[in-house]
mmCIF file of C-alpha atoms in Angstrom:
data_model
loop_
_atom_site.group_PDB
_atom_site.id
_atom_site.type_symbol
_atom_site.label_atom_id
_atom_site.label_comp_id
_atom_site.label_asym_id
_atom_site.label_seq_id
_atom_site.Cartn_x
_atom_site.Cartn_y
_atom_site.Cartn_z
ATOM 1 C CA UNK A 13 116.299 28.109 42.584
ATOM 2 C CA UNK A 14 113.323 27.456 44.922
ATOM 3 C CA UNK A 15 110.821 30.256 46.151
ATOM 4 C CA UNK A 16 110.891 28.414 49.614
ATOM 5 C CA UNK A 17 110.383 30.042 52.738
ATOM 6 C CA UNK A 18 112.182 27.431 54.900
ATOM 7 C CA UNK A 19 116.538 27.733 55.438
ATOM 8 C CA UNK A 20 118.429 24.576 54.442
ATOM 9 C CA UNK A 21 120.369 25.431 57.745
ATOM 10 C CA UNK A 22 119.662 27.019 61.257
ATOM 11 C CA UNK A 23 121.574 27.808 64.151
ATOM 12 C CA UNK A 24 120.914 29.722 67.512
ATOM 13 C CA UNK A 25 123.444 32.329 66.859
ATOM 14 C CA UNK A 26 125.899 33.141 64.322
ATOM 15 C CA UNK A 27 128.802 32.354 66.542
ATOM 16 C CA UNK A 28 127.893 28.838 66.292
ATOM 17 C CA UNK A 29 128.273 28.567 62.800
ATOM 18 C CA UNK A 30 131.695 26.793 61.698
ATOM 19 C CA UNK A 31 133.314 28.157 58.656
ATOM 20 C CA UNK A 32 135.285 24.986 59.230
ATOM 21 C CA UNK A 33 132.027 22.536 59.196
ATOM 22 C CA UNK A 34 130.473 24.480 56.067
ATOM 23 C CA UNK A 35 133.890 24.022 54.153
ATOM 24 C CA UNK A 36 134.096 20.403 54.924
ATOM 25 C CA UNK A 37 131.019 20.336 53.166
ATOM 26 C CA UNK A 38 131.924 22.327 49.990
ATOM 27 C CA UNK A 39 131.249 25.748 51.133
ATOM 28 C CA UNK A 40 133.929 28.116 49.768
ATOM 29 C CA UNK A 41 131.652 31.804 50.076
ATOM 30 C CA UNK A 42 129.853 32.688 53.647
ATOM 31 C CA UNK A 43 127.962 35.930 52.511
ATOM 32 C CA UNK A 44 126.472 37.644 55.803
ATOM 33 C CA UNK A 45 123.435 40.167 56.726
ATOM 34 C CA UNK A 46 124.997 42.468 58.403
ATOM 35 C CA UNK A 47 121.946 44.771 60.573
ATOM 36 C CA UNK A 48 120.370 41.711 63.702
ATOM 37 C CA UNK A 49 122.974 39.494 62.529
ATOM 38 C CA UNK A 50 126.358 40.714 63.187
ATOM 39 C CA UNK A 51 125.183 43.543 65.357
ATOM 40 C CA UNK A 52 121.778 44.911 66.247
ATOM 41 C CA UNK A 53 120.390 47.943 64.242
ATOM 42 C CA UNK A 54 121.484 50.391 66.975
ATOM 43 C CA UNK A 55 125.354 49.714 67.037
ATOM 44 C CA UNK A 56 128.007 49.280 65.170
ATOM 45 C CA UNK A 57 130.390 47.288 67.974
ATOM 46 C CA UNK A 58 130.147 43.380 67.776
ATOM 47 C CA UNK A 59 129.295 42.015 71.469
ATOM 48 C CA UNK A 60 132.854 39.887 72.354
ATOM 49 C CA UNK A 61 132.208 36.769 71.109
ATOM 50 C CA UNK A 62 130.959 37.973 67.640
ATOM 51 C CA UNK A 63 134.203 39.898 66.990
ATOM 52 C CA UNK A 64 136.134 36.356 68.224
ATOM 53 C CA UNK A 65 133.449 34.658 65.721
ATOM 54 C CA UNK A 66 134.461 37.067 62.726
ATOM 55 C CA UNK A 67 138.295 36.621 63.165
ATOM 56 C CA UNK A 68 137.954 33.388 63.203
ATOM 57 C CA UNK A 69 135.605 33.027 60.266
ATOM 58 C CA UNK A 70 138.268 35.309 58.627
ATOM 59 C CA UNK A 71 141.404 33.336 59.244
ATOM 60 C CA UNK A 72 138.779 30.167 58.068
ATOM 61 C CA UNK A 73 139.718 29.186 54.429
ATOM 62 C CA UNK A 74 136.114 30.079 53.392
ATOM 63 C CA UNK A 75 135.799 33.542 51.594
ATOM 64 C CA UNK A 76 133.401 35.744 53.785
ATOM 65 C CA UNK A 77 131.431 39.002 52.303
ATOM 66 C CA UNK A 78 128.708 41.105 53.709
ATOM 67 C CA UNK A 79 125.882 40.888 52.001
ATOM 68 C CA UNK A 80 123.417 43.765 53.150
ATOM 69 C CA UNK A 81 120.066 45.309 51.598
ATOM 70 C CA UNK A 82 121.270 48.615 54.215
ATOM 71 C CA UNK A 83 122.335 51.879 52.204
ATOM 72 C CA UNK A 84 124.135 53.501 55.103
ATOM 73 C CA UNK A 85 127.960 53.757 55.441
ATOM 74 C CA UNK A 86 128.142 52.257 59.133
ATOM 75 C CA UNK A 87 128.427 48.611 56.922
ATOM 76 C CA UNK A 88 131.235 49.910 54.558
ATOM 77 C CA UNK A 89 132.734 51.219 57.744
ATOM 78 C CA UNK A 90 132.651 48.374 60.174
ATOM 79 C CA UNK A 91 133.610 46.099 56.950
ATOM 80 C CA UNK A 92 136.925 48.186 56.217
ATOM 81 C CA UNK A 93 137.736 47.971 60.479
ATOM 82 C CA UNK A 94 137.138 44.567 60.352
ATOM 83 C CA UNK A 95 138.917 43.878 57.051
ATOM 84 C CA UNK A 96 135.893 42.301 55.159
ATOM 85 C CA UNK A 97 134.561 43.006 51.835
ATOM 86 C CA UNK A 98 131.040 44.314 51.659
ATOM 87 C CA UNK A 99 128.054 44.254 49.194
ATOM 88 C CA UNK A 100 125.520 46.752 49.920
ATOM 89 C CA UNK A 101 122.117 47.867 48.489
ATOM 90 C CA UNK A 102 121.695 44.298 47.928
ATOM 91 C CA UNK A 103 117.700 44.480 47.469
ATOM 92 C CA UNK A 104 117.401 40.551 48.955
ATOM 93 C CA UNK A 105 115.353 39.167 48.306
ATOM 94 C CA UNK A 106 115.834 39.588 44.937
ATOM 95 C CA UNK A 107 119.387 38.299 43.633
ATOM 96 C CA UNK A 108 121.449 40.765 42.567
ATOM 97 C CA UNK A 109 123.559 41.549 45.313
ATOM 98 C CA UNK A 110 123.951 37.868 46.461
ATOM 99 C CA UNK A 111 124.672 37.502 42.218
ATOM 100 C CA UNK A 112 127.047 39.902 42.329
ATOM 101 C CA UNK A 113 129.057 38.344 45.684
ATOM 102 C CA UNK A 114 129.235 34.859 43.895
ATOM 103 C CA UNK A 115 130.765 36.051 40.879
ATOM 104 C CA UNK A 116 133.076 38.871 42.701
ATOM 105 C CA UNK A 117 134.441 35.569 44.465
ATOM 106 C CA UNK A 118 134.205 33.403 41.525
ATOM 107 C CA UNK A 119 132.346 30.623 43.388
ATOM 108 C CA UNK A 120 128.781 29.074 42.303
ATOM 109 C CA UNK A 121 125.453 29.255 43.815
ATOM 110 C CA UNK A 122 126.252 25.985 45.542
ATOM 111 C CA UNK A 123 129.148 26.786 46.675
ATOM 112 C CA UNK A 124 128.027 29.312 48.321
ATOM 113 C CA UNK A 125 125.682 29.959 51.587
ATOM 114 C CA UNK A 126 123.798 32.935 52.731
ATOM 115 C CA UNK A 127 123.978 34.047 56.906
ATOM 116 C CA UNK A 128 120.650 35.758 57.681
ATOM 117 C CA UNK A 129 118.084 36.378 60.636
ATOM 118 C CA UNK A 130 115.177 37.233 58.135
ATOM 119 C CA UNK A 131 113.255 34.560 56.511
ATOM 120 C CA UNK A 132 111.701 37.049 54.109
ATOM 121 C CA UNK A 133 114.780 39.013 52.767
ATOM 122 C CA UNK A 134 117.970 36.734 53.626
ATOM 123 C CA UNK A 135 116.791 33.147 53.169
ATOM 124 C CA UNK A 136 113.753 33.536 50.539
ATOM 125 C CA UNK A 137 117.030 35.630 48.491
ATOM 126 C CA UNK A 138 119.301 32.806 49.613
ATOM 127 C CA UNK A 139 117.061 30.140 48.405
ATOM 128 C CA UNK A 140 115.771 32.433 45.533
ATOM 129 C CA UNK A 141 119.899 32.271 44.439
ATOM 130 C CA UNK A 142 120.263 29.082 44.723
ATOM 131 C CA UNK A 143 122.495 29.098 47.624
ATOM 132 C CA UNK A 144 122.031 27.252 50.956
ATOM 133 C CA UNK A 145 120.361 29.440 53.220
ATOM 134 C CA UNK A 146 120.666 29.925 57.018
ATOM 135 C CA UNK A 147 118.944 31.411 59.630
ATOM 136 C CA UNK A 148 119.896 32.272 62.744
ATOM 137 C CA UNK A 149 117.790 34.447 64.896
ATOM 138 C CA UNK A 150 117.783 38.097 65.403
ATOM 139 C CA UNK A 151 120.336 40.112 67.819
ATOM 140 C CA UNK A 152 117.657 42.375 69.163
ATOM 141 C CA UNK A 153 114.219 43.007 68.044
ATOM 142 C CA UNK A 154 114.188 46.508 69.564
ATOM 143 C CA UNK A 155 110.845 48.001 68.063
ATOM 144 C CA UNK A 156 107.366 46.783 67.390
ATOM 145 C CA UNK A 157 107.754 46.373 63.318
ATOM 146 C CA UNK A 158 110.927 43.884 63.990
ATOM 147 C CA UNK A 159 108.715 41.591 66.494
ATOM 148 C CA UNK A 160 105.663 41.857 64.376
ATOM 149 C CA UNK A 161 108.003 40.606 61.572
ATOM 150 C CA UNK A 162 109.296 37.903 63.616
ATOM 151 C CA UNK A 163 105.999 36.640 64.785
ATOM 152 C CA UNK A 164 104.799 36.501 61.471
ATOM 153 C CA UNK A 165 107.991 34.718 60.664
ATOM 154 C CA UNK A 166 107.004 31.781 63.483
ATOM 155 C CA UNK A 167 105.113 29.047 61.017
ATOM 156 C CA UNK A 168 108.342 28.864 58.706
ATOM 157 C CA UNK A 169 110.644 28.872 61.654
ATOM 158 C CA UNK A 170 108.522 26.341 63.532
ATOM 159 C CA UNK A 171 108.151 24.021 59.858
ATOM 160 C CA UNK A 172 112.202 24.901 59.509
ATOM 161 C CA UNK A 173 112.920 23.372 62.490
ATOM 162 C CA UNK A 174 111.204 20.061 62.079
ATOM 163 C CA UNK A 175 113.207 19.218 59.152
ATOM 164 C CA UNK A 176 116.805 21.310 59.535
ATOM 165 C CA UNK A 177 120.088 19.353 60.137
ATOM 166 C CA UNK A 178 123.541 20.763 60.705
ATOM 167 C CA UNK A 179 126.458 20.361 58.803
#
């Protein structure tokens, strides 16, 4: 457990993260934010290359759950058409959800990663969990609150970067 601000991992998109890559290196449970990650707040459709991404990522031999702090059914709902299993009131960044994923799945917190575009919820819960963390960067900051949040975000992205590798 570390109450670290900074992702063990970052990417420029969650299409470019391999479920192959992160099970070569003893992944076995990709939990993923669902709301800026998957899709932006305002839809529920995956833009083309996302839905590609998740079928992929589901044929992948890693186990993959939503992991969302969002209490509205359009998660449960785009889980069940996609075919994915869902955890949601998760209340990241404290660890219960993520808690209850790993052990649903049976893996270990490092076994286990966390998908996220907020440092404050998804990776601070990730690395709060013990689990390696991973930012990638919003879908669509579509209101004021969402780019304040990122630009507050910017000194832990910025530090992040200097010292992130890829798997």
């Amino acid at each position: 457990m570390s109450l670290s601000l900074l992702p063990k991992l970052m990417f420029p998109a969650l299409t470019a993260v391999s479920p192959e890559k992160l099970y070569a290196n003893g992944i076995r449970l990709l939990m993923l934010d669902f709301d800026n990650t998957i899709v932006p707040y305002t839809t529920n459709v995956p833009a083309a290359e996302m839905e590609y991404w998740i079928q992929s990522a589901l044929a992948s031999p890693l186990q993959i759950c939503v992991v969302s702090n969002s209490k509205r059914s359009r998660v449960v709902e785009f889980c069940r058409r996609y075919g994915m299993d869902c955890i949601t009131h998760a209340r990241k960044p404290f660890g219960s959800g993520i808690r209850r994923c790993i052990s649903r799945y049976g893996c270990t917190p490092e076994t286990s990663a966390l998908v996220g575009d907020q440092i404050y919820t998804d990776v601070l819960g990730g690395n709060l969990a013990g689990v390696t963390s991973v930012l990638v960067p919003a879908i669509h900051n579509h209101n004021i609150w969402l780019k304040l949040r990122h630009l507050l975000e910017q000194p832990w992205i910025f530090a992040a970067k200097k010292r992130s590798v890829q798997p």
